[in-house]
Amino acid sequence: MTDTLEIYPLLFGEAYPDIQSLVETRECLERLVAENFPASSQGSRIPGLRDQRNVHLPIIQYVARHTGTQPFFLGILGPPGSGKSTIASFWASVLSAGFGLDSVVLSSDDFYLTKSERVRRGYAWRGSPESHDIALFLETMNNIKAGMTPFMIPRFDPKIDDRGAPETIEYHPKICILEGWMIGKLAEMAFGSVKPFFDFLVYLEMSTPGARNARFRREAVIYRQSGGKAGFSPSEMSKFWSESLKPNIDKYVRPYARVSDLILEVGTGHRLRGAKRPSGSPQV
């Protein structure tokens, strides 16, 4: 696992003169997390303590130091099941508690077309770029960029495979965290390119079998807890994976690793095995 002192140069550059200050701030954040998120040491969905210290807290420090007057757009991209939503929630919580920076967290899933519209267009499954509402994505991002308040954001409910009630945001977010397997493609379709839309883009690198197992486990929980009334059955999930998720991961997810700012290698149990910059990428 990458030592925290090795990830700081990845983030700030080899010549960054203030490493000791960063380490001291990280130690303060560790205490804050221990006091405010005690479940993080009890096997919850919050990233483990080791990964917090080595990777997550340094990234949070980087984002905090680079947040200015305009909203900072932070992307977390990776295959379904790689832990994007867990990481996004943790980063947003620590940015708020540790630095007083309010975030809005959105998933690419939130921008799916309504179920009725997907049916009308003949989409057998959600997941393809075309099954997303690009106009809604563009409008929402522009509202955030413009500092509009209040504004509405969509929310997707996987239990009903459709949009749920929208959420009203009544504050000016300093940071917009976009997580999801399709955020790279959505940004490209809406704005023409991934960069410079994202101020910082993190790619979660996970093996296909690992992603498949994690995604199947998540769907099984939804299906079991609802008594079979929500989510996909095991056979439906197998078809969803083979007909939508797997081909779209290969075509619209993995290629964006090379344009990310940082790659986090996700291993067994969602523990991080390392951090690296894409081959040939400039210092971030």
Short mmCIF file of C-alpha atoms in Angstrom, two decimals:
data_model
loop_
_atom_site.label_atom_id
_atom_site.label_comp_id
_atom_site.label_asym_id
_atom_site.label_seq_id
_atom_site.Cartn_x
_atom_site.Cartn_y
_atom_site.Cartn_z
CA MET A 1 0.00 0.00 0.00
CA THR A 2 1.26 3.46 -0.85
CA ASP A 3 2.58 5.29 2.22
CA THR A 4 0.96 8.65 2.84
CA LEU A 5 4.29 10.44 2.36
CA GLU A 6 4.47 8.91 -1.11
CA ILE A 7 1.02 10.09 -2.22
CA TYR A 8 1.63 13.72 -1.31
CA PRO A 9 4.16 14.13 -4.17
CA LEU A 10 1.64 12.49 -6.52
CA LEU A 11 -0.88 15.14 -5.57
CA PHE A 12 1.16 18.27 -4.90
CA GLY A 13 4.34 17.70 -6.89
CA GLU A 14 7.81 16.56 -5.88
CA ALA A 15 8.97 20.06 -4.97
CA TYR A 16 6.05 20.93 -2.70
CA PRO A 17 7.72 22.56 0.34
CA ASP A 18 5.02 22.12 2.98
CA ILE A 19 4.85 18.36 3.52
CA GLN A 20 5.19 18.65 7.31
CA SER A 21 2.22 20.99 7.46
CA LEU A 22 0.19 18.53 5.39
CA VAL A 23 1.10 15.68 7.73
CA GLU A 24 0.11 17.71 10.79
CA THR A 25 -3.22 18.64 9.20
CA ARG A 26 -3.82 15.02 8.28
CA GLU A 27 -3.28 14.01 11.90
CA CYS A 28 -5.91 16.55 12.97
CA LEU A 29 -8.29 15.10 10.39
CA GLU A 30 -7.63 11.60 11.71
CA ARG A 31 -8.70 12.71 15.18
CA LEU A 32 -11.78 14.44 13.75
CA VAL A 33 -12.80 11.28 11.88
CA ALA A 34 -12.26 9.12 14.96
CA GLU A 35 -14.48 11.44 17.02
CA ASN A 36 -17.22 12.02 14.46
CA PHE A 37 -17.25 8.75 12.52
CA PRO A 38 -16.60 6.04 15.14
CA ALA A 39 -18.23 3.42 12.93
CA SER A 40 -15.26 3.76 10.57
CA SER A 41 -13.34 1.35 12.79
CA GLN A 42 -16.21 -1.12 12.98
CA GLY A 43 -16.40 -2.41 9.44
CA SER A 44 -18.96 0.08 8.16
CA ARG A 45 -19.19 1.43 4.62
CA ILE A 46 -16.83 4.25 5.60
CA PRO A 47 -13.33 3.55 4.20
CA GLY A 48 -11.01 1.73 6.59
CA LEU A 49 -8.62 3.63 8.83
CA ARG A 50 -5.54 2.51 6.91
CA ASP A 51 -6.90 3.73 3.60
CA GLN A 52 -8.11 6.96 5.18
CA ARG A 53 -4.61 7.81 6.39
CA ASN A 54 -2.72 6.68 3.32
CA VAL A 55 -4.96 7.99 0.55
CA HIS A 56 -8.34 9.51 1.35
CA LEU A 57 -7.27 12.25 3.77
CA PRO A 58 -4.39 13.45 1.54
CA ILE A 59 -6.80 13.69 -1.41
CA ILE A 60 -9.26 15.64 0.75
CA GLN A 61 -6.43 18.01 1.71
CA TYR A 62 -5.58 18.51 -1.95
CA VAL A 63 -9.17 19.36 -2.83
CA ALA A 64 -9.51 21.74 0.12
CA ARG A 65 -6.34 23.61 -0.86
CA HIS A 66 -7.47 23.98 -4.47
CA THR A 67 -11.04 25.10 -3.78
CA GLY A 68 -11.53 28.78 -4.61
CA THR A 69 -14.36 31.16 -5.34
CA GLN A 70 -15.80 28.96 -8.08
CA PRO A 71 -17.21 25.48 -7.36
CA PHE A 72 -14.59 22.73 -7.56
CA PHE A 73 -15.72 19.78 -9.69
CA LEU A 74 -14.39 16.51 -8.30
CA GLY A 75 -15.05 13.29 -10.19
CA ILE A 76 -14.95 9.69 -8.93
CA LEU A 77 -15.14 7.25 -11.82
CA GLY A 78 -14.95 3.47 -11.91
CA PRO A 79 -16.87 0.25 -12.57
CA PRO A 80 -20.13 -0.47 -10.72
CA GLY A 81 -19.36 -1.93 -7.32
CA SER A 82 -15.95 -0.27 -6.94
CA GLY A 83 -16.97 1.90 -3.97
CA LYS A 84 -17.58 5.27 -5.61
CA SER A 85 -20.62 6.31 -3.59
CA THR A 86 -19.00 5.29 -0.29
CA ILE A 87 -15.91 7.34 -1.06
CA ALA A 88 -17.93 10.34 -2.27
CA SER A 89 -19.98 10.41 0.92
CA PHE A 90 -16.87 10.16 3.11
CA TRP A 91 -15.01 12.89 1.24
CA ALA A 92 -18.01 15.23 1.43
CA SER A 93 -18.39 14.64 5.17
CA VAL A 94 -14.73 15.31 5.97
CA LEU A 95 -14.54 18.35 3.68
CA SER A 96 -17.48 19.80 5.60
CA ALA A 97 -16.42 18.83 9.13
CA GLY A 98 -12.71 19.47 8.64
CA PHE A 99 -12.65 22.49 6.34
CA GLY A 100 -16.15 23.97 6.42
CA LEU A 101 -16.56 23.29 2.70
CA ASP A 102 -20.11 22.39 1.68
CA SER A 103 -20.43 19.83 -1.09
CA VAL A 104 -23.20 18.51 -3.26
CA VAL A 105 -22.84 14.85 -4.22
CA LEU A 106 -24.42 13.60 -7.43
CA SER A 107 -24.30 10.22 -9.16
CA SER A 108 -24.42 9.57 -12.87
CA ASP A 109 -27.41 7.34 -11.98
CA ASP A 110 -29.32 10.47 -10.95
CA PHE A 111 -29.42 11.50 -14.59
CA TYR A 112 -31.09 8.41 -16.02
CA LEU A 113 -34.10 9.14 -18.17
CA THR A 114 -37.37 8.29 -16.44
CA LYS A 115 -38.36 4.66 -16.72
CA SER A 116 -41.32 5.52 -18.94
CA GLU A 117 -39.07 7.47 -21.30
CA ARG A 118 -36.55 4.64 -21.47
CA VAL A 119 -39.36 2.23 -22.32
CA ARG A 120 -40.71 4.63 -24.94
CA ARG A 121 -37.30 4.80 -26.60
CA GLY A 122 -36.95 1.03 -26.59
CA TYR A 123 -34.06 0.69 -24.11
CA ALA A 124 -34.17 -2.78 -22.59
CA TRP A 125 -31.81 -1.75 -19.78
CA ARG A 126 -30.60 1.42 -18.15
CA GLY A 127 -26.86 1.97 -18.40
CA SER A 128 -25.98 3.08 -21.92
CA PRO A 129 -25.02 6.74 -22.44
CA GLU A 130 -28.26 7.24 -24.38
CA SER A 131 -30.33 6.18 -21.36
CA HIS A 132 -29.22 9.34 -19.55
CA ASP A 133 -30.81 12.79 -19.71
CA ILE A 134 -27.90 14.86 -21.04
CA ALA A 135 -29.96 18.07 -21.12
CA LEU A 136 -30.74 17.65 -17.41
CA PHE A 137 -27.09 16.95 -16.63
CA LEU A 138 -26.01 20.09 -18.50
CA GLU A 139 -28.66 22.23 -16.82
CA THR A 140 -27.75 20.97 -13.35
CA MET A 141 -24.02 21.50 -13.83
CA ASN A 142 -24.59 25.00 -15.20
CA ASN A 143 -26.79 25.86 -12.21
CA ILE A 144 -23.98 24.79 -9.88
CA LYS A 145 -21.36 26.69 -11.88
CA ALA A 146 -23.53 29.84 -11.84
CA GLY A 147 -24.02 29.71 -8.08
CA MET A 148 -27.79 29.54 -8.44
CA THR A 149 -29.72 29.03 -5.23
CA PRO A 150 -31.99 27.37 -4.50
CA PHE A 151 -31.81 24.77 -7.25
CA MET A 152 -33.16 21.28 -7.78
CA ILE A 153 -31.14 18.12 -8.32
CA PRO A 154 -32.53 14.79 -9.53
CA ARG A 155 -32.30 11.60 -7.47
CA PHE A 156 -32.48 8.06 -8.85
CA ASP A 157 -34.07 5.28 -6.80
CA PRO A 158 -32.66 1.86 -7.79
CA LYS A 159 -35.40 0.12 -5.82
CA ILE A 160 -37.99 1.27 -8.35
CA ASP A 161 -35.60 1.64 -11.32
CA ASP A 162 -36.82 5.21 -11.76
CA ARG A 163 -36.32 8.76 -10.58
CA GLY A 164 -37.34 9.48 -7.04
CA ALA A 165 -38.34 12.86 -5.64
CA PRO A 166 -35.89 15.64 -6.57
CA GLU A 167 -33.88 17.35 -3.85
CA THR A 168 -33.74 21.10 -3.27
CA ILE A 169 -30.28 22.55 -2.57
CA GLU A 170 -30.53 25.82 -0.67
CA TYR A 171 -26.82 26.60 -0.27
CA HIS A 172 -23.92 27.43 -2.55
CA PRO A 173 -21.80 24.26 -2.79
CA LYS A 174 -18.08 24.95 -2.83
CA ILE A 175 -17.47 21.46 -4.20
CA CYS A 176 -19.50 19.30 -6.57
CA ILE A 177 -18.61 15.62 -6.19
CA LEU A 178 -19.75 13.63 -9.20
CA GLU A 179 -19.50 9.88 -8.80
CA GLY A 180 -20.60 7.14 -11.11
CA TRP A 181 -19.50 4.78 -13.80
CA MET A 182 -20.79 7.08 -16.58
CA ILE A 183 -19.64 10.50 -15.37
CA GLY A 184 -16.78 10.62 -17.86
CA LYS A 185 -19.06 9.98 -20.81
CA LEU A 186 -21.75 12.35 -19.49
CA ALA A 187 -19.22 15.18 -19.14
CA GLU A 188 -17.93 14.48 -22.63
CA MET A 189 -21.43 14.47 -24.13
CA ALA A 190 -22.50 17.64 -22.30
CA PHE A 191 -19.32 19.73 -22.47
CA GLY A 192 -17.30 18.19 -25.27
CA SER A 193 -14.49 16.79 -23.11
CA VAL A 194 -13.68 15.45 -19.65
CA LYS A 195 -11.05 18.13 -19.15
CA PRO A 196 -11.27 20.94 -18.23
CA PHE A 197 -14.77 20.17 -16.89
CA PHE A 198 -13.36 18.20 -13.94
CA ASP A 199 -10.90 20.03 -11.73
CA PHE A 200 -9.74 16.66 -10.41
CA LEU A 201 -10.76 13.20 -11.61
CA VAL A 202 -10.09 10.01 -9.65
CA TYR A 203 -10.40 6.61 -11.32
CA LEU A 204 -11.06 3.49 -9.22
CA GLU A 205 -9.29 0.58 -10.88
CA MET A 206 -10.97 -2.73 -10.03
CA SER A 207 -10.87 -6.12 -11.72
CA THR A 208 -13.92 -7.18 -13.69
CA PRO A 209 -14.60 -10.21 -11.42
CA GLY A 210 -14.27 -7.99 -8.34
CA ALA A 211 -16.66 -5.40 -9.75
CA ARG A 212 -19.12 -8.10 -10.78
CA ASN A 213 -19.15 -9.73 -7.36
CA ALA A 214 -19.60 -6.41 -5.55
CA ARG A 215 -22.40 -5.28 -7.84
CA PHE A 216 -24.23 -8.61 -7.54
CA ARG A 217 -23.98 -8.49 -3.73
CA ARG A 218 -25.47 -4.99 -3.64
CA GLU A 219 -28.40 -5.97 -5.85
CA ALA A 220 -29.02 -9.11 -3.81
CA VAL A 221 -29.43 -6.99 -0.67
CA ILE A 222 -32.01 -4.74 -2.38
CA TYR A 223 -33.91 -7.75 -3.73
CA ARG A 224 -33.85 -9.67 -0.44
CA GLN A 225 -34.81 -6.75 1.80
CA SER A 226 -37.78 -5.90 -0.43
CA GLY A 227 -39.03 -9.47 -0.54
CA GLY A 228 -38.47 -9.56 -4.28
CA LYS A 229 -40.50 -6.41 -4.92
CA ALA A 230 -37.54 -4.17 -5.77
CA GLY A 231 -34.25 -4.54 -7.60
CA PHE A 232 -33.30 -7.38 -9.93
CA SER A 233 -33.71 -11.08 -9.28
CA PRO A 234 -30.49 -13.14 -9.62
CA SER A 235 -31.39 -14.13 -13.18
CA GLU A 236 -32.33 -10.56 -14.11
CA MET A 237 -29.08 -9.31 -12.60
CA SER A 238 -27.10 -11.79 -14.67
CA LYS A 239 -28.76 -10.51 -17.85
CA PHE A 240 -28.29 -6.89 -16.76
CA TRP A 241 -24.59 -7.54 -16.24
CA SER A 242 -23.98 -9.38 -19.50
CA GLU A 243 -26.17 -7.19 -21.71
CA SER A 244 -25.56 -3.73 -20.22
CA LEU A 245 -23.03 -3.34 -17.43
CA LYS A 246 -20.12 -5.41 -18.73
CA PRO A 247 -20.10 -4.09 -22.33
CA ASN A 248 -20.59 -0.50 -21.16
CA ILE A 249 -17.78 -0.81 -18.61
CA ASP A 250 -15.39 -1.92 -21.33
CA LYS A 251 -16.49 0.81 -23.76
CA TYR A 252 -17.35 3.82 -21.59
CA VAL A 253 -15.60 3.39 -18.24
CA ARG A 254 -12.14 1.86 -18.47
CA PRO A 255 -10.92 4.16 -21.31
CA TYR A 256 -11.26 7.18 -18.99
CA ALA A 257 -8.56 5.89 -16.66
CA ARG A 258 -5.92 7.37 -18.94
CA VAL A 259 -7.39 10.90 -18.70
CA SER A 260 -7.86 10.82 -14.92
CA ASP A 261 -5.61 12.71 -12.52
CA LEU A 262 -5.15 9.82 -10.11
CA ILE A 263 -5.80 6.07 -10.24
CA LEU A 264 -6.63 4.21 -7.03
CA GLU A 265 -6.16 0.44 -7.22
CA VAL A 266 -9.05 -1.31 -5.45
CA GLY A 267 -8.45 -4.78 -4.07
CA THR A 268 -10.28 -7.38 -2.00
CA GLY A 269 -12.83 -5.96 0.42
CA HIS A 270 -12.49 -2.57 -1.28
CA ARG A 271 -9.12 -2.05 0.38
CA LEU A 272 -6.83 0.17 -1.66
CA ARG A 273 -3.69 -1.51 -2.96
CA GLY A 274 -2.00 1.59 -4.33
CA ALA A 275 -2.22 4.98 -5.99
CA LYS A 276 -0.63 6.12 -9.22
CA ARG A 277 -0.90 8.67 -11.97
CA PRO A 278 -1.87 7.49 -15.45
CA SER A 279 1.13 6.57 -17.56
CA GLY A 280 2.51 9.63 -19.28
CA SER A 281 0.21 12.06 -17.50
CA PRO A 282 1.51 15.43 -16.27
CA GLN A 283 2.01 16.12 -12.58
CA VAL A 284 -1.34 16.98 -11.02
#
